[in-house]
Backbone as a printed PyTorch tensor [residue, N CA C, xyz], in Angstrom:
tensor([[[ 29.7480, -25.2030, -65.0360],
         [ 30.2860, -24.7860, -63.7550],
         [ 29.1430, -24.3100, -62.8630]],

        [[ 29.1500, -24.7570, -61.6230],
         [ 28.0870, -24.3930, -60.6840],
         [ 28.2150, -22.9300, -60.2830]],

        [[ 27.0880, -22.2970, -60.0970],
         [ 27.0650, -20.9130, -59.6720],
         [ 27.4360, -20.8180, -58.1970]],

        [[ 28.0690, -19.7200, -57.8060],
         [ 28.4490, -19.5100, -56.4130],
         [ 27.3190, -18.7880, -55.6890]],

        [[ 26.6980, -19.4720, -54.7460],
         [ 25.5910, -18.8990, -53.9870],
         [ 26.0020, -18.5220, -52.5700]],

        [[ 27.2940, -18.6160, -52.2370],
         [ 27.7450, -18.3270, -50.8760],
         [ 27.2920, -16.9410, -50.4330]],

        [[ 26.7750, -16.8680, -49.2160],
         [ 26.3180, -15.6070, -48.6500],
         [ 24.8870, -15.2470, -49.0040]],

        [[ 24.2600, -16.0120, -49.8750],
         [ 22.8790, -15.7290, -50.2630],
         [ 21.9190, -16.5280, -49.3930]],

        [[ 20.7610, -15.9460, -49.1300],
         [ 19.7070, -16.6770, -48.4220],
         [ 19.2460, -17.8310, -49.3030]],

        [[ 18.6960, -18.8570, -48.6630],
         [ 18.1540, -19.9880, -49.4120],
         [ 16.7090, -20.2170, -48.9880]],

        [[ 15.8480, -20.3960, -49.9570],
         [ 14.4600, -20.7770, -49.7130],
         [ 14.2510, -22.1710, -50.2570]],

        [[ 13.6220, -23.0130, -49.4580],
         [ 13.4130, -24.4060, -49.8500],
         [ 11.9420, -24.7450, -49.6700]],

        [[ 11.3270, -25.2880, -50.7020],
         [  9.9640, -25.7960, -50.5330],
         [  9.8520, -27.1500, -51.2070]],

        [[  8.9910, -27.9800, -50.6270],
         [  8.7840, -29.3300, -51.1410],
         [  7.2910, -29.5580, -51.3160]],

        [[  6.9180, -29.9590, -52.5190],
         [  5.5150, -30.1680, -52.8660],
         [  5.2920, -31.6080, -53.3110]],

        [[  4.0310, -32.0200, -53.3000],
         [  3.6520, -33.3890, -53.6540],
         [  3.5130, -33.6080, -55.1580]],

        [[  3.6210, -32.5620, -55.9480],
         [  3.4310, -32.6770, -57.3950],
         [  4.5610, -31.9590, -58.1220]],

        [[  5.2130, -32.6600, -59.0400],
         [  6.2800, -32.0450, -59.8270],
         [  5.7320, -30.9080, -60.6850]],

        [[  4.5810, -31.1110, -61.2910],
         [  3.9850, -30.0570, -62.1150],
         [  3.7130, -28.8090, -61.2840]],

        [[  3.1750, -28.9940, -60.0790],
         [  2.9190, -27.8530, -59.1960],
         [  4.2200, -27.1720, -58.7920]],

        [[  5.2930, -27.9460, -58.6410],
         [  6.6040, -27.3510, -58.3340],
         [  7.0340, -26.3980, -59.4420]],

        [[  6.8380, -26.8040, -60.6960],
         [  7.2290, -25.9390, -61.8020],
         [  6.3580, -24.6860, -61.8650]],

        [[  5.0780, -24.8240, -61.5950],
         [  4.1970, -23.6570, -61.5460],
         [  4.6460, -22.7270, -60.4200]],

        [[  4.9570, -23.3010, -59.2530],
         [  5.3690, -22.5070, -58.0930],
         [  6.7180, -21.8300, -58.3200]],

        [[  7.6750, -22.5360, -58.9010],
         [  8.9760, -21.8950, -59.1160],
         [  8.8900, -20.8190, -60.1820]],

        [[  7.9870, -20.9780, -61.1480],
         [  7.7550, -19.9260, -62.1370],
         [  7.2090, -18.6770, -61.4550]],

        [[  6.2330, -18.8620, -60.5600],
         [  5.6750, -17.7220, -59.8170],
         [  6.7400, -17.0770, -58.9440]],

        [[  7.5680, -17.9010, -58.3130],
         [  8.6290, -17.3870, -57.4420],
         [  9.6170, -16.5330, -58.2240]],

        [[ 10.0520, -17.0330, -59.3750],
         [ 11.0570, -16.2970, -60.1440],
         [ 10.4910, -15.0300, -60.7770]],

        [[  9.1850, -14.9830, -60.9980],
         [  8.5520, -13.7720, -61.5170],
         [  8.2920, -12.7500, -60.4160]],

        [[  8.1650, -13.2220, -59.1700],
         [  7.8260, -12.3360, -58.0510],
         [  9.0310, -11.5970, -57.4880]],

        [[ 10.2240, -12.1480, -57.6670],
         [ 11.4000, -11.5500, -57.0330],
         [ 12.6670, -11.9690, -57.7700]],

        [[ 13.7380, -11.2960, -57.4460],
         [ 15.0300, -11.5620, -58.0700],
         [ 15.7230, -12.7260, -57.3620]],

        [[ 15.3110, -13.9390, -57.7020],
         [ 15.9190, -15.1380, -57.1290],
         [ 16.4690, -16.0080, -58.2550]],

        [[ 17.4270, -16.8320, -57.9000],
         [ 17.9870, -17.8230, -58.8160],
         [ 17.5130, -19.1890, -58.3470]],

        [[ 17.0320, -19.9950, -59.2570],
         [ 16.6440, -21.3590, -58.9080],
         [ 17.9290, -22.1870, -58.8650]],

        [[ 18.2730, -22.6760, -57.6740],
         [ 19.5060, -23.4510, -57.5180],
         [ 19.3290, -24.8670, -58.0350]],

        [[ 18.1820, -25.4720, -57.6670],
         [ 17.9600, -26.8310, -58.1470],
         [ 16.5370, -27.2720, -57.8710]],

        [[ 16.0830, -28.2040, -58.6810],
         [ 14.7930, -28.8720, -58.4980],
         [ 15.1070, -30.3570, -58.4460]],

        [[ 14.6930, -30.9930, -57.3670],
         [ 15.0220, -32.4050, -57.1790],
         [ 13.7550, -33.2180, -56.9600]],

        [[ 13.5980, -34.2650, -57.7490],
         [ 12.4500, -35.1640, -57.5870],
         [ 12.5070, -35.8420, -56.2340]],

        [[ 11.3440, -36.0180, -55.6150],
         [ 11.2580, -36.8040, -54.3810],
         [ 11.5640, -38.2520, -54.7000]],

        [[ 12.1620, -38.9350, -53.7680],
         [ 12.5000, -40.3450, -53.9910],
         [ 11.2760, -41.2470, -53.9010]],

        [[ 10.2980, -40.8740, -53.0990],
         [  9.1760, -41.7790, -52.8430],
         [  7.8740, -41.3840, -53.5240]],

        [[  7.8370, -40.2320, -54.1630],
         [  6.5690, -39.7980, -54.7180],
         [  6.7340, -39.0710, -56.0350]],

        [[  5.6990, -38.3500, -56.4020],
         [  5.6840, -37.6390, -57.6700],
         [  6.1080, -36.1850, -57.5220]],

        [[  6.4100, -35.7550, -56.3200],
         [  6.7150, -34.3570, -56.0580],
         [  8.1810, -34.0180, -56.2190]],

        [[  8.5190, -32.8240, -55.7240],
         [  9.8880, -32.3480, -55.8470],
         [ 10.1900, -31.3080, -54.7810]],

        [[ 11.4790, -31.0670, -54.6170],
         [ 11.9920, -30.0600, -53.6970],
         [ 12.7000, -28.9940, -54.5280]],

        [[ 12.4260, -27.7300, -54.2380],
         [ 13.0250, -26.6140, -54.9570],
         [ 13.8890, -25.8160, -53.9930]],

        [[ 15.1070, -25.4690, -54.4410],
         [ 15.9800, -24.5720, -53.6870],
         [ 16.1790, -23.3270, -54.5310]],

        [[ 15.9480, -22.1630, -53.9260],
         [ 16.1480, -20.9010, -54.6310],
         [ 17.0020, -19.9880, -53.7670]],

        [[ 17.7790, -19.1200, -54.4060],
         [ 18.7380, -18.2840, -53.6890],
         [ 18.5500, -16.8230, -54.0620]],

        [[ 18.8790, -15.9360, -53.1170],
         [ 18.8140, -14.5010, -53.3350],
         [ 18.9410, -13.7770, -52.0150]],

        [[ 18.5900, -12.5000, -52.0110],
         [ 18.5800, -11.7470, -50.7590],
         [ 17.4300, -12.2670, -49.8920]],

        [[ 17.4880, -11.9720, -48.6020],
         [ 16.4220, -12.4280, -47.7020],
         [ 15.0720, -11.9000, -48.1680]],

        [[ 15.0080, -10.6240, -48.5250],
         [ 13.7210, -10.0510, -48.9410],
         [ 13.2310, -10.6660, -50.2480]],

        [[ 14.1300, -10.9140, -51.1880],
         [ 13.7180, -11.5360, -52.4500],
         [ 13.2800, -12.9830, -52.2500]],

        [[ 14.0160, -13.7330, -51.4390],
         [ 13.6380, -15.1250, -51.1870],
         [ 12.2980, -15.1850, -50.4550]],

        [[ 12.0800, -14.2630, -49.5210],
         [ 10.8020, -14.2210, -48.7950],
         [  9.6470, -13.9300, -49.7480]],

        [[  9.8160, -12.9410, -50.6150],
         [  8.7640, -12.6060, -51.5840],
         [  8.5240, -13.7680, -52.5480]],

        [[  9.5920, -14.4000, -52.9930],
         [  9.4670, -15.5360, -53.9070],
         [  8.7670, -16.7110, -53.2340]],

        [[  9.1240, -16.9770, -51.9800],
         [  8.4960, -18.0790, -51.2390],
         [  7.0040, -17.8210, -51.0650]],

        [[  6.6550, -16.5900, -50.6950],
         [  5.2360, -16.2470, -50.5360],
         [  4.4630, -16.5040, -51.8290]],

        [[  5.0290, -16.0840, -52.9540],
         [  4.3660, -16.2820, -54.2480],
         [  4.2550, -17.7640, -54.5890]],

        [[  5.3220, -18.5140, -54.3420],
         [  5.3200, -19.9480, -54.6560],
         [  4.2680, -20.6910, -53.8460]],

        [[  4.2220, -20.4180, -52.5490],
         [  3.2730, -21.1360, -51.6870],
         [  1.8290, -20.7360, -51.9710]],

        [[  1.6190, -19.4700, -52.2980],
         [  0.2580, -19.0020, -52.6000],
         [ -0.3070, -19.7210, -53.8290]],

        [[  0.5130, -19.8750, -54.8470],
         [  0.0200, -20.5320, -56.0620],
         [ -0.0280, -22.0490, -55.9040]],

        [[  0.8540, -22.6100, -55.0590],
         [  0.9010, -24.0690, -54.8830],
         [ -0.2280, -24.6020, -54.0160]],

        [[ -0.6540, -23.8110, -53.0370],
         [ -1.6210, -24.3120, -52.0440],
         [ -2.8770, -24.9390, -52.6440]],

        [[ -3.5210, -24.3130, -53.6410],
         [ -4.7220, -24.9700, -54.1920],
         [ -4.4080, -26.1230, -55.1510]],

        [[ -3.1540, -26.2650, -55.5480],
         [ -2.7840, -27.2810, -56.5340],
         [ -2.3400, -28.6070, -55.9340]],

        [[ -1.7090, -28.5620, -54.7610],
         [ -1.0690, -29.7680, -54.2340],
         [ -0.7920, -29.6300, -52.7490]],

        [[ -0.3450, -30.7140, -52.1560],
         [  0.0560, -30.7010, -50.7490],
         [  1.4410, -30.0650, -50.6290]],

        [[  1.5770, -29.1400, -49.6810],
         [  2.8740, -28.5410, -49.3690],
         [  3.4620, -29.3490, -48.2210]],

        [[  4.5340, -30.0930, -48.4940],
         [  5.1530, -30.9180, -47.4570],
         [  5.9250, -30.0740, -46.4620]],

        [[  6.7200, -29.1510, -46.9690],
         [  7.6100, -28.3890, -46.1000],
         [  8.0890, -27.1450, -46.8280]],

        [[  8.4310, -26.1350, -46.0550],
         [  9.0540, -24.9390, -46.6220],
         [  9.8080, -24.2040, -45.5280]],

        [[ 10.9130, -23.5900, -45.9040],
         [ 11.7080, -22.8270, -44.9420],
         [ 12.6110, -21.8530, -45.6790]],

        [[ 13.0730, -20.8520, -44.9350],
         [ 14.0580, -19.9030, -45.4430],
         [ 15.2130, -19.8760, -44.4520]],

        [[ 16.4180, -20.0240, -44.9640],
         [ 17.6220, -19.8680, -44.1490],
         [ 18.2620, -18.5630, -44.6050]],

        [[ 18.2260, -17.5600, -43.7350],
         [ 18.6750, -16.2190, -44.1090],
         [ 20.1670, -16.1550, -44.4200]],

        [[ 20.9460, -16.8800, -43.6690],
         [ 22.3960, -16.8330, -43.8410],
         [ 22.9800, -18.2100, -43.5400]],

        [[ 22.9950, -19.1020, -44.5220],
         [ 23.5060, -20.4510, -44.2720],
         [ 24.9570, -20.4170, -43.7800]],

        [[ 25.2530, -21.2430, -42.7990],
         [ 26.6170, -21.3570, -42.2950],
         [ 27.5310, -21.8880, -43.3950]],

        [[ 28.7760, -21.5140, -43.3280],
         [ 29.7600, -21.9610, -44.3210],
         [ 29.7550, -23.4870, -44.4470]],

        [[ 29.6510, -24.1740, -43.3250],
         [ 29.6580, -25.6410, -43.3390],
         [ 28.3640, -26.2350, -43.8890]],

        [[ 27.3090, -25.4390, -43.9530],
         [ 26.0280, -25.9020, -44.4790],
         [ 26.0060, -25.8630, -46.0100]],

        [[ 26.7650, -24.9540, -46.5970],
         [ 26.7250, -24.7520, -48.0500],
         [ 26.9310, -26.0340, -48.8640]],

        [[ 27.9080, -26.8850, -48.5340],
         [ 28.0710, -28.1020, -49.3500],
         [ 26.8080, -28.9710, -49.3910]],

        [[ 26.0590, -28.9930, -48.3100],
         [ 24.8300, -29.7940, -48.2730],
         [ 23.7730, -29.2420, -49.2190]],

        [[ 23.8150, -27.9520, -49.5050],
         [ 22.8400, -27.3450, -50.4070],
         [ 22.9970, -27.8630, -51.8360]],

        [[ 24.1510, -28.4410, -52.1340],
         [ 24.4130, -28.9660, -53.4730],
         [ 24.1620, -30.4640, -53.5700]],

        [[ 23.8870, -31.0950, -52.4360],
         [ 23.6490, -32.5380, -52.4260],
         [ 22.2880, -32.8620, -53.0130]],

        [[ 22.1860, -34.0490, -53.5700],
         [ 20.9050, -34.5650, -54.0340],
         [ 20.6950, -35.9340, -53.4090]],

        [[ 19.4590, -36.3470, -53.3390],
         [ 19.1560, -37.6730, -52.7950],
         [ 19.6980, -38.7260, -53.7480]],

        [[ 20.2340, -39.7840, -53.1920],
         [ 20.7500, -40.8730, -54.0230],
         [ 19.6360, -41.5130, -54.8260]],

        [[ 19.9160, -41.8490, -56.0280],
         [ 18.9120, -42.4610, -56.9010],
         [ 18.9500, -43.9640, -56.7700]]])
């Protein structure tokens, strides 16, 4: 059963290396009280996208830790924090790219 993340901030980062994603999400989860919602492989490359959930302050601290450790390891494609996802946005957070 999927966990209910409604009302939680979401942090999303996308890196060019799957291995670096795992290193970054490990740093993120050690830096703050966040839940890793999902890790999704990129369709066109070797990288991945990570979604993590928690309070705004925890997601911010986790994102800072993830990006700091990822920067020397790989290219950071994108990163963002949505403090309060709209109700209609939540279903998209569970979507994955078609294989």
